[in-house]
Amino acid sequence: MNTPTPTAAVDHLDLLESHAIFILREVAAECERPVLLFSGGKDSAVLLHLAAKAFAPQRIPFPIMHVDTGHNFREVLEYRDQMAEHYQAQLLIAKVQDSIDQGRVPDPGPLGMRNRLQTVTLLDAINAHTFDAAFGGARRDEDKARAKERVLSFRDSFGQWDPRHQRPELWQLYQGKVNPGEHLRAFPLSDWTELDVWQYIQRENVPLPAIYFAHKRPVIKRNGMWLAAGEFVHPVPGEVIERHLVRYRTVGDASCTGAVLSSASTIADIITEISTTNVSERGATRADDKFSETAMEDRKREGYF
Amino acid sequence: MTTETPVELLRFATVGSVDDGKSTLIGRLLVDTRQLFDDQLDAVAEASAKRGVGDLDLSFVTDGLRAEREQGITIDVAYRYASTPTRKFVIADCPGHVQYTRNMATGASTADLALVVLDANQGLKEQTRRHLCIAALLGVRNIIVAANKMDMADWDRAPYDAVVKQIDELGERLGFESSLVIPVSALMGDNVVERSNEESWYEGPTVLEALEQATAGSWSSSNSGARLPIQWVLRQNGGGRTYAGMVNGASLHVGDAVTLLPQNLETTVRAIKGVRGDGSEAAPGLSVDVDLASDTDAGRGDMLATAPLPTVTREIEATVCWFGETPLSTGTRLRLKHTSRTTPARVSDLHGVVDIATLDVAPGEQLAMNEIGLVTIQTAEPLVVDDYRDNRVTGSFVLIDERTNATVAAGMVGHVDFL
């Protein structure tokens, strides 16, 4: 018998973690076929880590799914496969290219942005697998439309979110019943901020893809953002390829996710960096949020993450 | 980062009538404490210019939906996060419109404190009374009142004094422990974060100072024993099972004598595994899994409890706030979710409907949307409950429409003294 250690004072990370684990267990218990959406980004990395903790020593009792735009960072794909193997999780891959080949979405061309197209691929996969709940790593501090969303967010049989008619969600009574064809999005990290996520990654040693840390990369400046030059982004007349020390604050489609100039090479460096930044995470790195005032709300209504 | 002393977390909800300035006040609070990134502030300025509402419409900081900006109202709760050197805040900016009372209740149900915003020139409106009544029912004990639009009153003291009197009267009836009234102009930023230069008669704290001084963590305070509603049974390697859930009520300790309910089996806590590993104690709000000394056949929906024990019952007296579009009438079959148990249920008796203006309870046949009533509920399976005033987790439930799965009511076991 080992003597239990005295319990340390409960801090806000403990409470956020416990709340997230509570949501994971509640949805897993109430829904028939949940799935965890895994992009390989830091938020889904934390979500996967929490799912493993919530059900240990059993395996995670639902599959994980990557919606693959085909515009990937090599490091992220390697990381995705490593994590699936590490947690012995069933990995499903839903490919936007398949949706294009099947004529479900228009082909934007080899270099076109594919972020919005993911919605169709995601909804088709949810239908095909008859998932009734999809866990996502979205946080309310990311965007003003997300700030409005429930922890369990109802989607009708068209996959749509109706922000005017959300279910009341009182206390921590998360009720996840849906009729066939409908589903829920479940956001265990709703109340986490970007800083909370990084502090938690530091505390728990959550592994991350290498692109989150400073590295030299050929980049092109386009609309104020540094895009990785290479397979998916080519310079147009007037643009030049430069080499800079950069890192990524978010992981998304490689054709529209920007890098930030940074020398932060450790998690402690990153925490210092984001504690003092003047620019939001999506503002710094996502071209697709700059289309209109309510770009995220419009995508979410259609069924986006 | 990790060497700093832990800062306390305060969860608060804005309440009050539509157009009295809740979202503007939160926008002001966030802007003046520099919680917004440059690109977010630029986006608010751009949206304001596009809609011709001045340089910076502060309500756009939280009113993020297209329809909200078009109509200039808040439809649903926006959650925002802020921190100062001494506090972390989770802010639920709630809608004021009567039609969206269910969303206000959603935001207030997890709040330690209510930040009441009212137009000092118009005094306490019926909708503000409704919100305060709901906040009090939900167990909010402390309020901070921003008597807003003082600039429109040229900072005359009379309207402020009138608000103080109204709030004192209502606050005493509703049983608030503290109710501080602060004269502010959310639009101009007076007494929100920066002290006002417009008046010399108010010497109390600003809104931010009051929020920093308020009691944190009151949401999870409780008069009950430790409770662990079982969410999930974990099969351990090499045999044996542990029981996973979130602790509420009071801390659970290794060696505690616990009763498994509704089976009424007595046993002992042998080990507690928390998210940080094995420990001797688990505080309320922590997710744990628990190993019991004796072999039991416990499952999801059952509860482990220490003395004083909760009640096991198939019939509960409760206060409900009805959100359904079709009125509640007695006898209708519904589903009831309480902790981790969901069971068929029906409202067998409607004892009375609350008149928001007078707080009197009158007989009624039906409960319309946004009305509050006192009811008896019968359930198919036994529930393990505490009075809501003793424990907000084991004393609360929701009612669900069986056909649409919509959440149609929030319920609290027992009733408050003022009803």
PDB file of C-alpha atoms in Angstrom, chain A residues 20-239:
ATOM      1  CA  ALA A  20     -13.837  18.861 -19.476  1.00  0.00           C
ATOM      2  CA  ILE A  21     -13.554  15.272 -18.237  1.00  0.00           C
ATOM      3  CA  PHE A  22     -17.066  15.523 -16.793  1.00  0.00           C
ATOM      4  CA  ILE A  23     -18.394  16.567 -20.231  1.00  0.00           C
ATOM      5  CA  LEU A  24     -16.486  13.791 -22.033  1.00  0.00           C
ATOM      6  CA  ARG A  25     -17.913  11.153 -19.690  1.00  0.00           C
ATOM      7  CA  GLU A  26     -21.422  12.596 -19.807  1.00  0.00           C
ATOM      8  CA  VAL A  27     -21.602  12.616 -23.612  1.00  0.00           C
ATOM      9  CA  ALA A  28     -19.993   9.197 -23.917  1.00  0.00           C
ATOM     10  CA  ALA A  29     -22.637   7.848 -21.529  1.00  0.00           C
ATOM     11  CA  GLU A  30     -25.660   9.550 -23.110  1.00  0.00           C
ATOM     12  CA  CYS A  31     -24.894   9.273 -26.821  1.00  0.00           C
ATOM     13  CA  GLU A  32     -24.848   6.092 -28.872  1.00  0.00           C
ATOM     14  CA  ARG A  33     -22.024   6.887 -31.287  1.00  0.00           C
ATOM     15  CA  PRO A  34     -19.708   9.764 -30.410  1.00  0.00           C
ATOM     16  CA  VAL A  35     -16.584  10.684 -32.352  1.00  0.00           C
ATOM     17  CA  LEU A  36     -13.704  12.982 -31.438  1.00  0.00           C
ATOM     18  CA  LEU A  37     -12.656  15.429 -34.154  1.00  0.00           C
ATOM     19  CA  PHE A  38      -8.874  15.513 -34.245  1.00  0.00           C
ATOM     20  CA  SER A  39      -7.028  18.026 -36.417  1.00  0.00           C
ATOM     21  CA  GLY A  40      -3.626  17.593 -34.832  1.00  0.00           C
ATOM     22  CA  GLY A  41      -3.807  21.142 -33.506  1.00  0.00           C
ATOM     23  CA  LYS A  42      -3.075  22.031 -29.874  1.00  0.00           C
ATOM     24  CA  ASP A  43      -6.736  22.157 -28.790  1.00  0.00           C
ATOM     25  CA  SER A  44      -7.546  18.742 -30.196  1.00  0.00           C
ATOM     26  CA  ALA A  45      -4.261  17.462 -28.721  1.00  0.00           C
ATOM     27  CA  VAL A  46      -5.475  18.587 -25.287  1.00  0.00           C
ATOM     28  CA  LEU A  47      -8.899  17.093 -25.974  1.00  0.00           C
ATOM     29  CA  LEU A  48      -7.401  13.722 -26.888  1.00  0.00           C
ATOM     30  CA  HIS A  49      -5.214  13.808 -23.768  1.00  0.00           C
ATOM     31  CA  LEU A  50      -8.307  14.519 -21.644  1.00  0.00           C
ATOM     32  CA  ALA A  51     -10.298  11.740 -23.329  1.00  0.00           C
ATOM     33  CA  ALA A  52      -7.521   9.291 -22.512  1.00  0.00           C
ATOM     34  CA  LYS A  53      -7.522  10.441 -18.871  1.00  0.00           C
ATOM     35  CA  ALA A  54     -11.311  10.366 -18.572  1.00  0.00           C
ATOM     36  CA  PHE A  55     -11.556   6.656 -19.388  1.00  0.00           C
ATOM     37  CA  ALA A  56      -8.208   5.264 -18.205  1.00  0.00           C
ATOM     38  CA  PRO A  57      -7.273   2.479 -17.826  1.00  0.00           C
ATOM     39  CA  GLN A  58      -9.804   1.595 -20.506  1.00  0.00           C
ATOM     40  CA  ARG A  59      -9.197   2.747 -24.053  1.00  0.00           C
ATOM     41  CA  ILE A  60     -10.994   5.832 -25.372  1.00  0.00           C
ATOM     42  CA  PRO A  61     -14.505   4.457 -26.034  1.00  0.00           C
ATOM     43  CA  PHE A  62     -15.025   6.254 -29.358  1.00  0.00           C
ATOM     44  CA  PRO A  63     -13.078   6.714 -32.610  1.00  0.00           C
ATOM     45  CA  ILE A  64     -11.152   9.847 -33.544  1.00  0.00           C
ATOM     46  CA  MET A  65     -11.636  11.463 -36.937  1.00  0.00           C
ATOM     47  CA  HIS A  66      -9.436  13.769 -38.990  1.00  0.00           C
ATOM     48  CA  VAL A  67     -11.140  15.875 -41.641  1.00  0.00           C
ATOM     49  CA  ASP A  68      -8.300  16.075 -44.121  1.00  0.00           C
ATOM     50  CA  THR A  69      -8.298  19.030 -46.521  1.00  0.00           C
ATOM     51  CA  GLY A  70      -5.387  17.516 -48.439  1.00  0.00           C
ATOM     52  CA  HIS A  71      -3.394  20.676 -47.668  1.00  0.00           C
ATOM     53  CA  ASN A  72      -1.458  19.379 -44.709  1.00  0.00           C
ATOM     54  CA  PHE A  73       1.711  20.125 -42.881  1.00  0.00           C
ATOM     55  CA  ARG A  74       3.797  16.956 -43.047  1.00  0.00           C
ATOM     56  CA  GLU A  75       4.695  17.277 -39.346  1.00  0.00           C
ATOM     57  CA  VAL A  76       1.022  17.319 -38.400  1.00  0.00           C
ATOM     58  CA  LEU A  77       0.162  14.124 -40.316  1.00  0.00           C
ATOM     59  CA  GLU A  78       3.069  12.309 -38.676  1.00  0.00           C
ATOM     60  CA  TYR A  79       1.950  13.576 -35.297  1.00  0.00           C
ATOM     61  CA  ARG A  80      -1.658  12.502 -35.938  1.00  0.00           C
ATOM     62  CA  ASP A  81      -0.628   8.941 -36.726  1.00  0.00           C
ATOM     63  CA  GLN A  82       1.722   8.785 -33.730  1.00  0.00           C
ATOM     64  CA  MET A  83      -0.987   9.949 -31.356  1.00  0.00           C
ATOM     65  CA  ALA A  84      -3.563   7.489 -32.692  1.00  0.00           C
ATOM     66  CA  GLU A  85      -1.055   4.701 -32.194  1.00  0.00           C
ATOM     67  CA  HIS A  86       0.001   5.942 -28.759  1.00  0.00           C
ATOM     68  CA  TYR A  87      -3.595   5.958 -27.464  1.00  0.00           C
ATOM     69  CA  GLN A  88      -4.555   2.858 -29.485  1.00  0.00           C
ATOM     70  CA  ALA A  89      -7.443   4.895 -30.838  1.00  0.00           C
ATOM     71  CA  GLN A  90      -9.401   4.015 -33.953  1.00  0.00           C
ATOM     72  CA  LEU A  91      -8.456   6.715 -36.506  1.00  0.00           C
ATOM     73  CA  LEU A  92     -10.900   7.648 -39.260  1.00  0.00           C
ATOM     74  CA  ILE A  93      -9.891   9.992 -42.069  1.00  0.00           C
ATOM     75  CA  ALA A  94     -12.528  11.926 -44.012  1.00  0.00           C
ATOM     76  CA  LYS A  95     -10.980  13.483 -47.114  1.00  0.00           C
ATOM     77  CA  VAL A  96     -12.098  16.705 -48.741  1.00  0.00           C
ATOM     78  CA  GLN A  97     -10.503  15.354 -51.950  1.00  0.00           C
ATOM     79  CA  ASP A  98     -13.062  12.519 -51.930  1.00  0.00           C
ATOM     80  CA  SER A  99     -15.885  15.070 -51.654  1.00  0.00           C
ATOM     81  CA  ILE A 100     -14.383  16.918 -54.636  1.00  0.00           C
ATOM     82  CA  ASP A 101     -13.980  13.689 -56.651  1.00  0.00           C
ATOM     83  CA  GLN A 102     -17.579  12.697 -55.908  1.00  0.00           C
ATOM     84  CA  GLY A 103     -18.810  16.098 -57.048  1.00  0.00           C
ATOM     85  CA  ARG A 104     -20.161  16.948 -53.571  1.00  0.00           C
ATOM     86  CA  VAL A 105     -18.264  20.238 -53.582  1.00  0.00           C
ATOM     87  CA  PRO A 106     -16.854  22.349 -56.435  1.00  0.00           C
ATOM     88  CA  ASP A 107     -13.164  21.860 -57.112  1.00  0.00           C
ATOM     89  CA  PRO A 108     -11.409  25.049 -55.993  1.00  0.00           C
ATOM     90  CA  GLY A 109      -8.323  24.065 -58.003  1.00  0.00           C
ATOM     91  CA  PRO A 110      -5.097  22.683 -56.639  1.00  0.00           C
ATOM     92  CA  LEU A 111      -4.193  25.866 -54.763  1.00  0.00           C
ATOM     93  CA  GLY A 112      -7.688  27.043 -53.765  1.00  0.00           C
ATOM     94  CA  MET A 113      -8.760  27.355 -50.143  1.00  0.00           C
ATOM     95  CA  ARG A 114     -10.440  24.256 -48.864  1.00  0.00           C
ATOM     96  CA  ASN A 115     -11.321  25.283 -45.337  1.00  0.00           C
ATOM     97  CA  ARG A 116     -15.017  25.946 -45.936  1.00  0.00           C
ATOM     98  CA  LEU A 117     -15.360  22.783 -48.037  1.00  0.00           C
ATOM     99  CA  GLN A 118     -14.563  20.728 -44.950  1.00  0.00           C
ATOM    100  CA  THR A 119     -18.104  21.260 -43.721  1.00  0.00           C
ATOM    101  CA  VAL A 120     -19.575  19.025 -46.438  1.00  0.00           C
ATOM    102  CA  THR A 121     -16.952  16.349 -45.866  1.00  0.00           C
ATOM    103  CA  LEU A 122     -17.538  16.490 -42.114  1.00  0.00           C
ATOM    104  CA  LEU A 123     -21.337  16.280 -42.372  1.00  0.00           C
ATOM    105  CA  ASP A 124     -21.161  13.458 -44.930  1.00  0.00           C
ATOM    106  CA  ALA A 125     -18.853  11.508 -42.608  1.00  0.00           C
ATOM    107  CA  ILE A 126     -21.121  12.103 -39.608  1.00  0.00           C
ATOM    108  CA  ASN A 127     -24.061  10.783 -41.662  1.00  0.00           C
ATOM    109  CA  ALA A 128     -22.164   7.835 -43.094  1.00  0.00           C
ATOM    110  CA  HIS A 129     -21.010   6.685 -39.660  1.00  0.00           C
ATOM    111  CA  THR A 130     -24.333   7.689 -38.002  1.00  0.00           C
ATOM    112  CA  PHE A 131     -22.461   9.625 -35.326  1.00  0.00           C
ATOM    113  CA  ASP A 132     -24.803  11.355 -32.881  1.00  0.00           C
ATOM    114  CA  ALA A 133     -22.143  13.427 -31.142  1.00  0.00           C
ATOM    115  CA  ALA A 134     -18.880  14.978 -32.291  1.00  0.00           C
ATOM    116  CA  PHE A 135     -16.388  16.319 -29.754  1.00  0.00           C
ATOM    117  CA  GLY A 136     -14.474  19.384 -30.883  1.00  0.00           C
ATOM    118  CA  GLY A 137     -11.707  21.463 -29.329  1.00  0.00           C
ATOM    119  CA  ALA A 138     -13.368  24.832 -30.022  1.00  0.00           C
ATOM    120  CA  ARG A 139     -13.118  27.463 -27.298  1.00  0.00           C
ATOM    121  CA  ARG A 140     -15.451  30.377 -26.626  1.00  0.00           C
ATOM    122  CA  ASP A 141     -12.596  32.870 -26.481  1.00  0.00           C
ATOM    123  CA  GLU A 142     -11.660  32.152 -30.113  1.00  0.00           C
ATOM    124  CA  ASP A 143     -14.428  34.042 -31.842  1.00  0.00           C
ATOM    125  CA  LYS A 144     -17.520  36.107 -31.086  1.00  0.00           C
ATOM    126  CA  ALA A 145     -19.879  33.489 -32.590  1.00  0.00           C
ATOM    127  CA  ARG A 146     -18.239  30.703 -30.624  1.00  0.00           C
ATOM    128  CA  ALA A 147     -18.649  32.844 -27.482  1.00  0.00           C
ATOM    129  CA  LYS A 148     -22.392  32.315 -27.937  1.00  0.00           C
ATOM    130  CA  GLU A 149     -22.387  28.575 -28.328  1.00  0.00           C
ATOM    131  CA  ARG A 150     -23.519  26.016 -25.776  1.00  0.00           C
ATOM    132  CA  VAL A 151     -21.207  23.290 -24.450  1.00  0.00           C
ATOM    133  CA  LEU A 152     -23.537  20.775 -26.118  1.00  0.00           C
ATOM    134  CA  SER A 153     -24.592  22.404 -29.365  1.00  0.00           C
ATOM    135  CA  PHE A 154     -27.545  20.884 -31.206  1.00  0.00           C
ATOM    136  CA  ARG A 155     -27.426  20.307 -34.986  1.00  0.00           C
ATOM    137  CA  ASP A 156     -30.553  19.552 -37.000  1.00  0.00           C
ATOM    138  CA  SER A 157     -30.766  16.840 -39.651  1.00  0.00           C
ATOM    139  CA  PHE A 158     -29.096  19.247 -42.124  1.00  0.00           C
ATOM    140  CA  GLY A 159     -26.183  19.666 -39.721  1.00  0.00           C
ATOM    141  CA  GLN A 160     -27.086  23.309 -39.155  1.00  0.00           C
ATOM    142  CA  TRP A 161     -26.603  25.406 -36.036  1.00  0.00           C
ATOM    143  CA  ASP A 162     -29.443  27.789 -35.213  1.00  0.00           C
ATOM    144  CA  PRO A 163     -28.050  30.415 -32.840  1.00  0.00           C
ATOM    145  CA  ARG A 164     -31.521  31.875 -32.183  1.00  0.00           C
ATOM    146  CA  HIS A 165     -32.940  28.624 -30.845  1.00  0.00           C
ATOM    147  CA  GLN A 166     -30.289  27.016 -28.704  1.00  0.00           C
ATOM    148  CA  ARG A 167     -31.359  24.641 -25.970  1.00  0.00           C
ATOM    149  CA  PRO A 168     -31.264  26.127 -22.491  1.00  0.00           C
ATOM    150  CA  GLU A 169     -28.237  24.643 -20.719  1.00  0.00           C
ATOM    151  CA  LEU A 170     -28.511  25.111 -16.982  1.00  0.00           C
ATOM    152  CA  TRP A 171     -26.009  24.219 -14.297  1.00  0.00           C
ATOM    153  CA  GLN A 172     -23.939  21.266 -15.476  1.00  0.00           C
ATOM    154  CA  LEU A 173     -26.953  19.281 -16.618  1.00  0.00           C
ATOM    155  CA  TYR A 174     -25.787  18.481 -20.122  1.00  0.00           C
ATOM    156  CA  GLN A 175     -28.522  16.595 -21.894  1.00  0.00           C
ATOM    157  CA  GLY A 176     -27.470  14.992 -25.113  1.00  0.00           C
ATOM    158  CA  LYS A 177     -30.484  13.211 -26.546  1.00  0.00           C
ATOM    159  CA  VAL A 178     -31.119  13.693 -30.262  1.00  0.00           C
ATOM    160  CA  ASN A 179     -33.443  12.098 -32.802  1.00  0.00           C
ATOM    161  CA  PRO A 180     -32.018   9.968 -35.639  1.00  0.00           C
ATOM    162  CA  GLY A 181     -30.235  12.096 -38.239  1.00  0.00           C
ATOM    163  CA  GLU A 182     -29.598  14.937 -35.786  1.00  0.00           C
ATOM    164  CA  HIS A 183     -26.398  15.289 -33.819  1.00  0.00           C
ATOM    165  CA  LEU A 184     -24.582  17.261 -31.167  1.00  0.00           C
ATOM    166  CA  ARG A 185     -21.313  19.060 -31.168  1.00  0.00           C
ATOM    167  CA  ALA A 186     -19.723  18.817 -27.743  1.00  0.00           C
ATOM    168  CA  PHE A 187     -17.077  21.334 -26.678  1.00  0.00           C
ATOM    169  CA  PRO A 188     -15.340  20.272 -23.456  1.00  0.00           C
ATOM    170  CA  LEU A 189     -12.838  23.155 -23.763  1.00  0.00           C
ATOM    171  CA  SER A 190     -15.557  25.831 -24.009  1.00  0.00           C
ATOM    172  CA  ASP A 191     -14.362  27.774 -20.966  1.00  0.00           C
ATOM    173  CA  TRP A 192     -10.621  27.484 -21.660  1.00  0.00           C
ATOM    174  CA  THR A 193      -8.614  30.425 -22.964  1.00  0.00           C
ATOM    175  CA  GLU A 194      -5.595  30.147 -25.252  1.00  0.00           C
ATOM    176  CA  LEU A 195      -3.373  30.780 -22.214  1.00  0.00           C
ATOM    177  CA  ASP A 196      -5.135  28.044 -20.188  1.00  0.00           C
ATOM    178  CA  VAL A 197      -4.481  25.578 -23.013  1.00  0.00           C
ATOM    179  CA  TRP A 198      -0.764  26.376 -23.054  1.00  0.00           C
ATOM    180  CA  GLN A 199      -0.439  26.266 -19.271  1.00  0.00           C
ATOM    181  CA  TYR A 200      -2.151  22.888 -19.302  1.00  0.00           C
ATOM    182  CA  ILE A 201       0.092  21.581 -22.095  1.00  0.00           C
ATOM    183  CA  GLN A 202       3.060  22.656 -19.990  1.00  0.00           C
ATOM    184  CA  ARG A 203       1.750  21.025 -16.816  1.00  0.00           C
ATOM    185  CA  GLU A 204       0.756  17.739 -18.471  1.00  0.00           C
ATOM    186  CA  ASN A 205       3.584  17.516 -21.031  1.00  0.00           C
ATOM    187  CA  VAL A 206       1.071  17.087 -23.839  1.00  0.00           C
ATOM    188  CA  PRO A 207       3.020  16.282 -27.034  1.00  0.00           C
ATOM    189  CA  LEU A 208       2.511  18.701 -29.947  1.00  0.00           C
ATOM    190  CA  PRO A 209       3.481  18.847 -33.623  1.00  0.00           C
ATOM    191  CA  ALA A 210       6.843  20.539 -34.187  1.00  0.00           C
ATOM    192  CA  ILE A 211       5.341  23.448 -36.175  1.00  0.00           C
ATOM    193  CA  TYR A 212       4.137  25.070 -32.928  1.00  0.00           C
ATOM    194  CA  PHE A 213       7.756  25.819 -32.046  1.00  0.00           C
ATOM    195  CA  ALA A 214      10.074  28.306 -33.746  1.00  0.00           C
ATOM    196  CA  HIS A 215      11.745  27.013 -36.906  1.00  0.00           C
ATOM    197  CA  LYS A 216      13.199  28.473 -40.123  1.00  0.00           C
ATOM    198  CA  ARG A 217      10.772  28.249 -43.026  1.00  0.00           C
ATOM    199  CA  PRO A 218      10.383  29.763 -46.503  1.00  0.00           C
ATOM    200  CA  VAL A 219       7.331  32.034 -46.290  1.00  0.00           C
ATOM    201  CA  ILE A 220       5.393  34.479 -48.453  1.00  0.00           C
ATOM    202  CA  LYS A 221       3.700  37.585 -47.099  1.00  0.00           C
ATOM    203  CA  ARG A 222       0.127  37.750 -48.367  1.00  0.00           C
ATOM    204  CA  ASN A 223      -2.626  40.030 -47.009  1.00  0.00           C
ATOM    205  CA  GLY A 224      -0.536  40.686 -43.918  1.00  0.00           C
ATOM    206  CA  MET A 225      -0.039  36.988 -43.130  1.00  0.00           C
ATOM    207  CA  TRP A 226       2.995  34.761 -43.466  1.00  0.00           C
ATOM    208  CA  LEU A 227       2.015  31.671 -45.472  1.00  0.00           C
ATOM    209  CA  ALA A 228       4.337  28.682 -45.863  1.00  0.00           C
ATOM    210  CA  ALA A 229       5.801  28.663 -49.371  1.00  0.00           C
ATOM    211  CA  GLY A 230       5.785  25.235 -50.886  1.00  0.00           C
ATOM    212  CA  GLU A 231       3.406  22.639 -52.194  1.00  0.00           C
ATOM    213  CA  PHE A 232       0.190  24.606 -51.560  1.00  0.00           C
ATOM    214  CA  VAL A 233       1.232  28.249 -51.713  1.00  0.00           C
ATOM    215  CA  HIS A 234       3.230  29.611 -54.668  1.00  0.00           C
ATOM    216  CA  PRO A 235       4.332  33.215 -55.059  1.00  0.00           C
ATOM    217  CA  VAL A 236       2.248  35.303 -57.435  1.00  0.00           C
ATOM    218  CA  PRO A 237       3.844  38.215 -59.316  1.00  0.00           C
ATOM    219  CA  GLY A 238       5.005  40.799 -56.799  1.00  0.00           C
ATOM    220  CA  GLU A 239       5.474  38.283 -53.981  1.00  0.00           C
TER     221      GLU A 239
END
